[in-house]
Coordinates of C-alpha atoms in Angstrom, one line a residue:
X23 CA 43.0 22.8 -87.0
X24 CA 44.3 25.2 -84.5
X25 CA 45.2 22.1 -82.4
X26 CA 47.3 20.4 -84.9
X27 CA 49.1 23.8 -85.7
X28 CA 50.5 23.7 -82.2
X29 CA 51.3 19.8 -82.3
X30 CA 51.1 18.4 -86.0
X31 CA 51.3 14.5 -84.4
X32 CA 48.1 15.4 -81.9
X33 CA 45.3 13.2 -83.2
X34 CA 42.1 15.2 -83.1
X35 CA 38.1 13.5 -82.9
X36 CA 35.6 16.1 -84.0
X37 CA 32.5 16.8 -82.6
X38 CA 29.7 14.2 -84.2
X39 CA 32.3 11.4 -83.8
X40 CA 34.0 12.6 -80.7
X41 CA 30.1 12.0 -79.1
X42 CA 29.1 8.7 -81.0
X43 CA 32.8 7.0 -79.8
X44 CA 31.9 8.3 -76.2
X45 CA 28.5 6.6 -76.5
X46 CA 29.9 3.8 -77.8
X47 CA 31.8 3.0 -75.3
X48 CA 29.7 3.6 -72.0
X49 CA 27.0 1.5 -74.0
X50 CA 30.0 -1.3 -74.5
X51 CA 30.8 -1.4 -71.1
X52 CA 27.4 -1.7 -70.4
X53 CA 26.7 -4.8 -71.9
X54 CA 29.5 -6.4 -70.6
X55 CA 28.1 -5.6 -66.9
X56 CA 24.9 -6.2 -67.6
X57 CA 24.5 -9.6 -67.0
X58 CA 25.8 -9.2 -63.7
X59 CA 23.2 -7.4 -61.6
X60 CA 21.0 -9.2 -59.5
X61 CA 21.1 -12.6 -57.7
X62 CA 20.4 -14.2 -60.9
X63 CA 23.4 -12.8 -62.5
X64 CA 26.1 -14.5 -64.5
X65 CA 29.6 -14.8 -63.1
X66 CA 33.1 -13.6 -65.4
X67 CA 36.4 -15.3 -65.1
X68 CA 38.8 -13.2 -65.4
X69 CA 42.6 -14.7 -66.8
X70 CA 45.8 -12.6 -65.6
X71 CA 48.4 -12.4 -68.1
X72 CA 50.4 -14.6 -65.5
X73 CA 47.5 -17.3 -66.0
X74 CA 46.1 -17.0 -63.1
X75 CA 42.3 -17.1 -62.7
X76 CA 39.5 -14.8 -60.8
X77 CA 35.9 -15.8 -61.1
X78 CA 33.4 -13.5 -59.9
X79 CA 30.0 -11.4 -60.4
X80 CA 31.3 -7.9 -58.0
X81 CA 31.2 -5.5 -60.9
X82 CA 34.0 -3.3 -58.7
X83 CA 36.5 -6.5 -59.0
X84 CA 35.8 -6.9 -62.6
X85 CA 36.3 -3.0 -63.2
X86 CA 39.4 -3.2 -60.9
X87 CA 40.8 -6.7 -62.7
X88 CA 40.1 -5.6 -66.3
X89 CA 42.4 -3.7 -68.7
X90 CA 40.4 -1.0 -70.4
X91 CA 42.0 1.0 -72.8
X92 CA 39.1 3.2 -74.0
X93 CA 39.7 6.3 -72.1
X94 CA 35.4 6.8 -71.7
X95 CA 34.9 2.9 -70.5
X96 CA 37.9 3.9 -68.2
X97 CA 36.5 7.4 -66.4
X98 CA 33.3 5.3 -66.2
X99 CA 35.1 2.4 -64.6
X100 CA 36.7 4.8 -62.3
X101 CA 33.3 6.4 -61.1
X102 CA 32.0 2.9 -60.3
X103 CA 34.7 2.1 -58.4
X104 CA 34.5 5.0 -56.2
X105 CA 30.8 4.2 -55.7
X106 CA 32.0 1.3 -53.7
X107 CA 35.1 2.9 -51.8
X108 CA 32.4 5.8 -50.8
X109 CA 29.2 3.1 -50.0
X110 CA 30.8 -0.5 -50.5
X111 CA 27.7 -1.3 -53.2
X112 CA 26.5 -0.5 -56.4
X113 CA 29.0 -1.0 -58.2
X114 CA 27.1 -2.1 -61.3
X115 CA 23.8 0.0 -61.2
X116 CA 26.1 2.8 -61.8
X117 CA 27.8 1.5 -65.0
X118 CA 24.1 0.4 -66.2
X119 CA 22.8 4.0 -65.7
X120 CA 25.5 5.4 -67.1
X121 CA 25.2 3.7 -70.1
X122 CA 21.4 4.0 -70.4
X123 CA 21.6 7.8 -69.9
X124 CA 23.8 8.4 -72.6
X125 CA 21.7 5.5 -74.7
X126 CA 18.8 8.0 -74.1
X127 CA 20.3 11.6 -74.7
X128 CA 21.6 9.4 -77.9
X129 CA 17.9 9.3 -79.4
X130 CA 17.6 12.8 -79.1
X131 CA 21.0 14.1 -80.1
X132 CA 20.8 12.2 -83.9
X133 CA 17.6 14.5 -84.2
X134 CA 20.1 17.5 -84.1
X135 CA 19.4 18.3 -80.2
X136 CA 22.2 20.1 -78.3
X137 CA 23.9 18.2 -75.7
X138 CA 23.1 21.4 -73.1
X139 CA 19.5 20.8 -73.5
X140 CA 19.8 17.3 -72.4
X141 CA 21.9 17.5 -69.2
X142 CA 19.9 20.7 -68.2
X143 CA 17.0 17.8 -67.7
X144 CA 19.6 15.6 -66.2
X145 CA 20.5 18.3 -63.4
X146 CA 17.0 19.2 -63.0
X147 CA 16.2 15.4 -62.2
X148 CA 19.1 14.7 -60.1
X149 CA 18.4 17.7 -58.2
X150 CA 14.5 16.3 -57.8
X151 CA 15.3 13.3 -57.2
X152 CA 17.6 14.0 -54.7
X153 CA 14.8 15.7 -52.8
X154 CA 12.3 13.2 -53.8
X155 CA 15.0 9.8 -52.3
X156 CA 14.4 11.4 -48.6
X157 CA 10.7 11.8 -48.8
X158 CA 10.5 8.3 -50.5
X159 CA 12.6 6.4 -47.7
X160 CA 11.2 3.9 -45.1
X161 CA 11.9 5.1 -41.2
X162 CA 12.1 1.6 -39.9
X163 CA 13.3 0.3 -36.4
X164 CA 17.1 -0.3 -36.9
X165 CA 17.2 -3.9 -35.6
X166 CA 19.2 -7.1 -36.1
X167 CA 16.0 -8.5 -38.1
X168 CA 16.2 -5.4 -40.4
X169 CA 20.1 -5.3 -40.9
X170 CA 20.3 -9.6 -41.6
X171 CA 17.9 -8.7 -44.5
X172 CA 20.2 -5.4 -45.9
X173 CA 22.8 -7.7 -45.2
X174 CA 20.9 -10.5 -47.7
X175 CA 19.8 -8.6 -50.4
X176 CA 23.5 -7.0 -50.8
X177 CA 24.9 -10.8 -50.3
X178 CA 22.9 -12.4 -52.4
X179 CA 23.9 -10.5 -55.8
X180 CA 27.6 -12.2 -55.5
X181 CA 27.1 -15.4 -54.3
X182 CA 24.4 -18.1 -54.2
X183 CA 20.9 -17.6 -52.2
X184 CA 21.3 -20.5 -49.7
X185 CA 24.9 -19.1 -48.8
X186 CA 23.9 -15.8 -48.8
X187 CA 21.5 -16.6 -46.4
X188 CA 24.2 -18.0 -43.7
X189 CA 26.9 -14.8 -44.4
X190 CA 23.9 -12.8 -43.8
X191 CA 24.0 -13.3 -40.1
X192 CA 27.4 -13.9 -39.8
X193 CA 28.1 -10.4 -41.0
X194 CA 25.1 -8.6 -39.1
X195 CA 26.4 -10.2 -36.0
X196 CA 30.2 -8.8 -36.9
X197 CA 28.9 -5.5 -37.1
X198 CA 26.8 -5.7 -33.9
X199 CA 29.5 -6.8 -32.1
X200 CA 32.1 -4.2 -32.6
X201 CA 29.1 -1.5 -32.6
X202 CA 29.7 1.0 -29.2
X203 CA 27.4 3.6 -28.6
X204 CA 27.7 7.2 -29.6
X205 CA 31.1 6.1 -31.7
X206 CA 31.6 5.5 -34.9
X207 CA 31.5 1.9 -36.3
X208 CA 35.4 0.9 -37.8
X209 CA 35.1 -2.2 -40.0
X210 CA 39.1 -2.4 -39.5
X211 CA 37.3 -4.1 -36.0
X212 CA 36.5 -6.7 -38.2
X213 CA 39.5 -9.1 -39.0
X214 CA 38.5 -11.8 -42.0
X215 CA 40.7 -14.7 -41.7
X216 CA 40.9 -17.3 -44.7
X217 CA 41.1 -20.6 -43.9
X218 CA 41.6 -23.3 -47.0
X219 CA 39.7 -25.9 -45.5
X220 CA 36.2 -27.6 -45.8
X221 CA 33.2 -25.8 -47.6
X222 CA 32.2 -22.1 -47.2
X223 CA 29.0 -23.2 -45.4
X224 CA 31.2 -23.9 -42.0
X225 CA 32.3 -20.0 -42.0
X226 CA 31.5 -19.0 -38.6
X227 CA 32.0 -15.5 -36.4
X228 CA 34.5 -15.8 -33.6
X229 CA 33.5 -13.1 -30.7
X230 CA 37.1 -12.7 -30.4
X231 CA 40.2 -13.5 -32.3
X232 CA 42.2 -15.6 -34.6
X233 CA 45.5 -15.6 -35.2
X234 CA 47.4 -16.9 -38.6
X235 CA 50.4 -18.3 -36.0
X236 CA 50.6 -20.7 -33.1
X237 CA 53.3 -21.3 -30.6
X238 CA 56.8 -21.7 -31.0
X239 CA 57.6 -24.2 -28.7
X240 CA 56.1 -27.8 -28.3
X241 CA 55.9 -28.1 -24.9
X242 CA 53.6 -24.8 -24.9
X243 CA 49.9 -25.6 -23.5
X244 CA 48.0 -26.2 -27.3
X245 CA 44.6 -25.1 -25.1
X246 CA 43.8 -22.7 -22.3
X247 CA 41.1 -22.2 -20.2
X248 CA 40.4 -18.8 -18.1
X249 CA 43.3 -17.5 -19.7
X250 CA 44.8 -14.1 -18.3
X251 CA 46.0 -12.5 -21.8
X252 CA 49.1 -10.2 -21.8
X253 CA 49.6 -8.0 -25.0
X254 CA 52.6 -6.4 -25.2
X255 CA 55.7 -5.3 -27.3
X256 CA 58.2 -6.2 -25.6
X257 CA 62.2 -7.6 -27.2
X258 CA 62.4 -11.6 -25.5
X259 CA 65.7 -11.6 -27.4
X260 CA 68.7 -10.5 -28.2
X261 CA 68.1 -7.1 -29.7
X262 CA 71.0 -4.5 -31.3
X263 CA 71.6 -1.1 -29.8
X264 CA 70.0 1.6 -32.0
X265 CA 72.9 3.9 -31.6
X266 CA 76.3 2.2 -33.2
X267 CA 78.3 1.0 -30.7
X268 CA 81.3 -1.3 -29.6
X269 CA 82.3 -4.0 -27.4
X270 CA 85.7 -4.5 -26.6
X271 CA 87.3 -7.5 -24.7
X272 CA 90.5 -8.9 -24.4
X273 CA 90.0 -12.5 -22.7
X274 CA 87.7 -15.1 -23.4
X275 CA 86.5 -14.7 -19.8
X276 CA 85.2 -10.9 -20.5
X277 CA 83.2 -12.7 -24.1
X278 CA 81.4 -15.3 -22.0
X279 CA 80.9 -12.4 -19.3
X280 CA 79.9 -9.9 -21.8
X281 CA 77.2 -13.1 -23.5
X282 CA 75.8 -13.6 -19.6
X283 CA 75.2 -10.1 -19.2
X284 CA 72.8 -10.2 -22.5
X285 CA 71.5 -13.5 -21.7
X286 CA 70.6 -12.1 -17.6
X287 CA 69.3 -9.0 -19.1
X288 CA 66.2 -11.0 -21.5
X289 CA 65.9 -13.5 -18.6
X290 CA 65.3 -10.8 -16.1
X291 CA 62.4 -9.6 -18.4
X292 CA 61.1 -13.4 -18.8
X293 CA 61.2 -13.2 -14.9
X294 CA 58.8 -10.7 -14.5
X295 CA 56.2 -12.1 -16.5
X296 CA 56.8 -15.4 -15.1
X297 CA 56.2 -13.5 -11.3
X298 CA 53.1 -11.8 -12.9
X299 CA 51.6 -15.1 -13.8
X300 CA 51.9 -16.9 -10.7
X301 CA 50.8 -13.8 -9.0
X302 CA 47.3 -14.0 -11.1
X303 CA 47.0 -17.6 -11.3
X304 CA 48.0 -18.5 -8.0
X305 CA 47.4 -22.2 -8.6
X306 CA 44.2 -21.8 -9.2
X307 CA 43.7 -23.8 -12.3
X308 CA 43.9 -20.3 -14.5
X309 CA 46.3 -19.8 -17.5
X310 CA 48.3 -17.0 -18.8
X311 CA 49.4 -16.4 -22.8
X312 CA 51.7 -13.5 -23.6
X313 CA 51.0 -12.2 -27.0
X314 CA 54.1 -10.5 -28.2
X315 CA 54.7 -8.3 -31.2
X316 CA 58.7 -8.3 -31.0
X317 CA 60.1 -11.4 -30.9
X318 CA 60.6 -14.0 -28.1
X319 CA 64.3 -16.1 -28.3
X320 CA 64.4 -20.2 -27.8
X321 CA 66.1 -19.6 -24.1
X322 CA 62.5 -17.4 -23.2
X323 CA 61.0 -19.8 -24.9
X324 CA 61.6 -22.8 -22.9
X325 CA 61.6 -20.8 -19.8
X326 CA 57.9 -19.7 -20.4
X327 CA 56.9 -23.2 -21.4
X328 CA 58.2 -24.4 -18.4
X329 CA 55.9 -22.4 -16.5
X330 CA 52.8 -23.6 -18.7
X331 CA 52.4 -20.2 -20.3
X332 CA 51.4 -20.1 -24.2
X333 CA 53.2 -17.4 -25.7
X334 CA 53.1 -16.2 -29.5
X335 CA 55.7 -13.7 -30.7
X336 CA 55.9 -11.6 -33.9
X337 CA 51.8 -11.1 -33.5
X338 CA 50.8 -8.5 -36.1
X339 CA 50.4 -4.7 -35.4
X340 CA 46.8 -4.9 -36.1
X341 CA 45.9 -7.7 -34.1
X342 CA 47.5 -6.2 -31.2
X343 CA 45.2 -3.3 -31.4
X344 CA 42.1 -5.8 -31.9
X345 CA 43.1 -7.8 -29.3
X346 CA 43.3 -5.0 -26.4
X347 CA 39.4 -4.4 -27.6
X348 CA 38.3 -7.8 -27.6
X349 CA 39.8 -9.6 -24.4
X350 CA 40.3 -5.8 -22.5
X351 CA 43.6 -4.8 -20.6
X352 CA 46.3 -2.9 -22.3
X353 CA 49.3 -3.3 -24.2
X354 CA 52.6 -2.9 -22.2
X355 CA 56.0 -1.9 -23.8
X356 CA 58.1 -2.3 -20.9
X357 CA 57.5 -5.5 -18.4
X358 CA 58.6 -2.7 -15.3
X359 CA 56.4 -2.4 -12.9
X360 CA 53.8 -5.2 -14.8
X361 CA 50.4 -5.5 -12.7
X362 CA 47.2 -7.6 -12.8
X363 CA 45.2 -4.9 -14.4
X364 CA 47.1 -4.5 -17.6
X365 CA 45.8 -8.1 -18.4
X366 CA 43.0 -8.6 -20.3
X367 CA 40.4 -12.2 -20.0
X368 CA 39.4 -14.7 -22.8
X369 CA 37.5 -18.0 -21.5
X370 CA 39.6 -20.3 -23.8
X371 CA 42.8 -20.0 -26.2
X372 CA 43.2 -22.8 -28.3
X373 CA 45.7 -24.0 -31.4
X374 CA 44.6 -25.8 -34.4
X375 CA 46.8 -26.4 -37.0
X376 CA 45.5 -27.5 -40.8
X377 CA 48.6 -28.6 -42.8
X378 CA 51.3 -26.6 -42.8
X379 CA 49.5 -23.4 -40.9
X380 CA 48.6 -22.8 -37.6
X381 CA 45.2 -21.0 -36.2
X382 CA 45.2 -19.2 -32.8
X383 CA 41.9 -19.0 -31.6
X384 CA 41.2 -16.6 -28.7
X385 CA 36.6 -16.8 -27.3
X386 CA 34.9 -16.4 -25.3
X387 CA 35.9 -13.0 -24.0
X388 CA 33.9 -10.5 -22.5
X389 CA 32.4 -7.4 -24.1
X390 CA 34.0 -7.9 -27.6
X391 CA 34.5 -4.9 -29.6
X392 CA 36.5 -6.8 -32.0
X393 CA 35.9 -9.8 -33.6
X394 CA 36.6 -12.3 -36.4
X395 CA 34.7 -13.9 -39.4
X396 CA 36.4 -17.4 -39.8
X397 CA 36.2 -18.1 -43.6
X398 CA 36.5 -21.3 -45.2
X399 CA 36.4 -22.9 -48.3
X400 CA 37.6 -25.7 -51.2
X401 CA 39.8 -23.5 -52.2
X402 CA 41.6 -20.5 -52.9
X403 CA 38.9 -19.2 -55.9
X404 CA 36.1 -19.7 -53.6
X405 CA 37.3 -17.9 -51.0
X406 CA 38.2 -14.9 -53.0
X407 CA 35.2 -14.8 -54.4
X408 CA 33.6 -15.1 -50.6
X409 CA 35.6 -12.4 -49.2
X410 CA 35.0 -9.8 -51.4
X411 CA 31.1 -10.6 -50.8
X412 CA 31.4 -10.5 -47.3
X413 CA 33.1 -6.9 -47.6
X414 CA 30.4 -5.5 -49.6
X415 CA 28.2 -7.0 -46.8
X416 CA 29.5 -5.4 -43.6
X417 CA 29.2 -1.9 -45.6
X418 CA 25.9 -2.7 -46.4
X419 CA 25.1 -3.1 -42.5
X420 CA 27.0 -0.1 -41.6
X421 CA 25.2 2.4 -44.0
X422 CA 21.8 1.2 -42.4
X423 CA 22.6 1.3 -39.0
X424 CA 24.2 4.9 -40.0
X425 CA 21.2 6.2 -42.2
X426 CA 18.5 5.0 -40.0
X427 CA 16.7 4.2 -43.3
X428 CA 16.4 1.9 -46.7
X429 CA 14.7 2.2 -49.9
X430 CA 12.1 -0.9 -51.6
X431 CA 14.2 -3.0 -53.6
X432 CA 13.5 -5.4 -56.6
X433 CA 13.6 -1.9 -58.8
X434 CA 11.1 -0.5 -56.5
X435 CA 12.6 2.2 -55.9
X436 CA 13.6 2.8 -60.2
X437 CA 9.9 2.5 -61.3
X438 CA 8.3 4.9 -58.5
X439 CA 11.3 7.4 -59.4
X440 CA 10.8 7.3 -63.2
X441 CA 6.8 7.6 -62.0
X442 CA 7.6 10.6 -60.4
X443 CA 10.0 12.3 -62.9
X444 CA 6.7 12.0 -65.6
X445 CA 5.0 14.0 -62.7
X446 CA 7.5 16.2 -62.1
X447 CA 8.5 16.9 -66.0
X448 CA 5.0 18.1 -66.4
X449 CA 6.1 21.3 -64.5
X450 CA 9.4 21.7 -66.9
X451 CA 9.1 24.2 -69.4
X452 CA 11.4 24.1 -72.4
X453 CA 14.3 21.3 -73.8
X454 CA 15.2 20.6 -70.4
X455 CA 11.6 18.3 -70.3
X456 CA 13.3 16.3 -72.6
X457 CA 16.1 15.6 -70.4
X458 CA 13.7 15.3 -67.9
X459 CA 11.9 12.3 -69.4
X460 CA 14.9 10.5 -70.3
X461 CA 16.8 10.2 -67.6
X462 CA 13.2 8.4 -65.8
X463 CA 13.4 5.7 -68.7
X464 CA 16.7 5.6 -68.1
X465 CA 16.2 4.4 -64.5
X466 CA 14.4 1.6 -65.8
X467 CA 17.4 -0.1 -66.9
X468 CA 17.8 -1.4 -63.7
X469 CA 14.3 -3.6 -63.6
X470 CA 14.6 -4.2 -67.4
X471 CA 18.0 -6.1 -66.6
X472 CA 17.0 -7.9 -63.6
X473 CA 13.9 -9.2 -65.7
X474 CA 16.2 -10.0 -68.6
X475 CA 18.7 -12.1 -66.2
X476 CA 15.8 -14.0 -64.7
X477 CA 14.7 -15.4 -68.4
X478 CA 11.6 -13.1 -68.2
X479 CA 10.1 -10.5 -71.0
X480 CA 11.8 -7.0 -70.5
X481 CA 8.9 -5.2 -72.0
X482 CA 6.7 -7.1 -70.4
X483 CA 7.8 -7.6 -67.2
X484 CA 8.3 -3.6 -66.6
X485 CA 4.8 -2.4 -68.2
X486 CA 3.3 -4.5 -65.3
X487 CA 5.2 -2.9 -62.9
X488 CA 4.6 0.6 -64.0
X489 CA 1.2 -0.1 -64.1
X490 CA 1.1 -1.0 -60.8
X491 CA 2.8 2.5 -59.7
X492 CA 0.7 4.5 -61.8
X493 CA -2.0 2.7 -59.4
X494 CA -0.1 4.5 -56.2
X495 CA 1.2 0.5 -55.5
X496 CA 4.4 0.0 -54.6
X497 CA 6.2 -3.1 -56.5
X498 CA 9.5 -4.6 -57.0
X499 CA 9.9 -7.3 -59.7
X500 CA 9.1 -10.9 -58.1
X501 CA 13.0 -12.3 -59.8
X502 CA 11.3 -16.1 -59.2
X503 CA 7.8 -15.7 -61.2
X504 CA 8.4 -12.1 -62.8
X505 CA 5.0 -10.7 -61.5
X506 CA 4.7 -7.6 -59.3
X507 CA 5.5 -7.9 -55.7
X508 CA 5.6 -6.0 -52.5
X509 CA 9.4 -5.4 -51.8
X510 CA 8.8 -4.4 -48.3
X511 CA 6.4 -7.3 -47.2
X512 CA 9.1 -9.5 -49.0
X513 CA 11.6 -7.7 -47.4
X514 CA 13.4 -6.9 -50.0
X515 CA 15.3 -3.2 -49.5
X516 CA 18.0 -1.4 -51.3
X517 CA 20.6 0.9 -49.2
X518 CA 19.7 4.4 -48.6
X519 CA 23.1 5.8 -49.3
X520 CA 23.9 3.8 -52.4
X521 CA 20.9 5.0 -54.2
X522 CA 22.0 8.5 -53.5
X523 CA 25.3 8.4 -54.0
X524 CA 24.2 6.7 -57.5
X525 CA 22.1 9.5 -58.7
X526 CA 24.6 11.8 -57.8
X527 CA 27.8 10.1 -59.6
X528 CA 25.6 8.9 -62.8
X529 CA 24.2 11.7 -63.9
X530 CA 27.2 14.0 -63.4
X531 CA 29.6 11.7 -65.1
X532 CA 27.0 11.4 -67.5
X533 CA 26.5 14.8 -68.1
X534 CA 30.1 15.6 -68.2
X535 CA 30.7 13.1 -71.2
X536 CA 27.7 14.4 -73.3
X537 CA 29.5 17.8 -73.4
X538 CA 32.8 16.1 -74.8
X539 CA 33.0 17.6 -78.3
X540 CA 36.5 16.7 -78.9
X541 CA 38.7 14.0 -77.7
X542 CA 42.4 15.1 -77.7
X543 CA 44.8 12.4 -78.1
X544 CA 48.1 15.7 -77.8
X545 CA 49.3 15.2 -74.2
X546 CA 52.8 14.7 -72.9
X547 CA 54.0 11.7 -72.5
X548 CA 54.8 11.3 -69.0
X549 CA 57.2 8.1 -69.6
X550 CA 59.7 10.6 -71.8
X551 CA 61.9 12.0 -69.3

């Protein structure tokens, strides 16, 4: 082979094989996936070479946490996983269609079909679909009703129902808060903080902020009320020049003088924010926390706490950005010239420390556009588990309030598009009906496997529901009884943009791994230098 001629180690899979490993391998991935979808999924643990352990149902951790060495499962892997960077959701489906596409071109191809009749279909029904997804799509009234069920239905695929139903509103609520008209929405707004403590029922949103740190001084307020908040970066401390330089003396008296110098010149700073406070507060019962993101020395320290100001140093980039948008004022870098209206407002700061960590919490603050989901749990698998949920969640939220629309979930939306594709192949002429065809059944995949995980008939449970489209009705799969139902009076929905984005990724990847004739194992090794 010409191939082998140019590199006699090159290992070289022909055509028929090159197509049945391909297969093979998306149908393999596949069924390890496949018990995942739906809320009546199984869960995978997932053991690290180091021992340590994962357990969870988000097919985008499991593709991200497994080694796969089979260069098809791994392209696939890696189209799934950009379905959730690009819509947060998924994840899954797209493996499941993938798999069931080639599963169908499969049937025809042992018949002695060429692979180019086949994905001619496929583009010719991802091109119809994509048409048909917009004229399909429910225009509903964007409101927090709507988005608490988006936010449900994407929840409760990764953790249990009755959870699902409280981080439901917590999320909604997370996203509301930091939404501002005419902007764009930045889920960066939205800080999760872990909290090993307790069960993951007592998560709560916090209109404002938490901080993983307290104060470094014991005589620091632990709680304040009406609290005027200065954010700043700002060195309380002894700091080094940033050009190299020297200090020469020749006496101890020029050392200590040289020492009170450094000392006068971080007091002087502590000063001014020890003026600005009593200018503000003015003995009226207010209180005043500095939140610094340089660090603040013992001598500053006590000096602050004996003025009853809480102040935090070493805050976190991030938080310093958050903090600005939740409480309002405006983050100094000098304390020159410091007045009242760099300060922002929170109703109460208070500490709480659980073991060996301390919590800041900053509420009650007006006109939050950042805020915090406070997540607890037993412990440290539960909470991983919880946060990854509760990401897929606020992306869920987002896309609706973006797209201004959602699709009938349950499989809904699979059944009336394979419906339509038997319509639609009727005006195909040629192979390319073929492809047609299949990639409708192919869609089915997705109700099949929610029947199967709910204990239910496949066959059965889907002839229903097809019957009930052919009838112009509109029905998901009822996942407690496995009879027909109506997804929207159910409210039951499935995110406009994922769907899309799915059709688009699965059949292209698809279609691109049907034309594989040849896998190549002849590349350079990129480890030999």
């Amino acid at each position: 082979m010409s191939v082998q001629l140019i590199n006699p180690g090159a290992e070289v899979t022909r055509r028929g094989l090159a197509l049945h490993t391909t297969i093979s391998a998306a149908k393999g991935l596949q069924d390890v996936l496949r018990s995942n979808l739906g809320p009546k999924g199984t869960i995978k643990m997932l053991v690290s070479g180091a021992g340590d352990i994962k357990i969870t149902k988000d097919g985008n951790v499991l593709l991200n946490e497994m080694q796969i060495q089979n260069p098809t499962a791994s392209m696939i892997a890696r189209t799934a996983t950009a379905q959730d960077d690009v819509c947060g959701d998924g994840t899954t489906s797209t493996v499941l269609i993938i798999g069931e596409l080639l599963k169908q071109a499969e049937r025809y191809l042992v018949e002695g079909l060429h692979p180019r009749s086949v994905t001619d279909g496929f583009d010719l029904a991802r091109e119809e679909l994509s048409r048909w997804i917009d004229e399909t799509a429910l225009e509903r009234k964007i409101d927090r009703e709507l988005l608490v069920e988006i936010a449900r239905c994407s929840l409760a695929t990764k953790v249990v129902s009755d959870f699902a139903t409280v981080l439901s509103e917590i999320v909604t609520d997370a996203v509301l808060t930091i939404q501002r008209e005419g902007q764009p929405l930045d889920l960066h707004m939205v800080e999760i903080m872990a909290m090993e403590h307790r069960t993951s029922k007592e998560s709560r949103l916090v209109k404002g902020l938490v901080l993983d740190h307290g104060g470094r001084h014991p005589d620091m307020p632990k709680k304040v009320t009406d609290a005027f908040i200065l954010t700043c970066n700002v060195g309380l401390e002894y700091e080094k020049s940033e050009v190299q330089a020297g200090f020469f003396y020749s006496n101890a008296e020029q050392r200590e003088k040289l020492l009170e110098a450094e000392r006068q010149a971080v007091d002087d700073k502590v000063n001014k924010i020890i003026a600005l406070k009593k200018q503000v507060c003015d003995d009226s019962g207010k209180g005043f926390v500095v939140m610094n993101q340089k660090g603040i020395d013992p001598n500053s320290l006590d000096l602050l706490a004996r003025e009853g100001i809480l102040a935090l140093r070493r805050a976190k980039r991030r938080n310093m950005e958050r903090l600005t948008l939740a409480c309002g004022g405006v983050a100094v870098n000098s304390v020159d010239n410091l007045t009242p209206d760099v300060l922002g407002f929170a109703g109460v700061v208070y500490e709480q420390v659980l073991g060996d960590d301390k919590f800041t919490f900053v509420e009650e603050v007006e006109n939050p556009y950042s805020c915090t989901i406070m997540l607890k749990g037993p412990n440290r698998h539960t909470i991983v588990q919880v946060r990854d949920a509760i990401r897929d969640g606020l992306r869920a939220v987002k896309n609706t309030i973006e797209d201004g629309r959602v699709l009938p979930g349950a499989g809904a939306f699979e059944v009336g598009a394979w419906k339509h594709l038997q319509e639609y192949s009727k005006s195909v002429s040629g192979k390319a009906k073929i492809g047609v065809l299949a990639y409708g059944d192919a869609l089915l995949v997705i109700p099949k496997t929610l029947a199967q995980n709910c204990g239910f008939d496949q066959q059965d449970a889907i002839i229903k529901l097809q019957e009930e489209h052919i009838k112009g009705n509109i029905v998901g799969l009822d996942l407690a009884s496995g009879e027909p139902m109506d997804p929207v009076a159910t409210a039951v929905f499935d995110g406009y943009t994922v769907k899309k984005q799915l059709i688009g990724l699965s059949s292209v990847i698809a279609t691109q791994l049907l034309l594989v004739d040849e896998i190549l194992r002849a590349g350079r090794d990129v480890n030999k230098q």
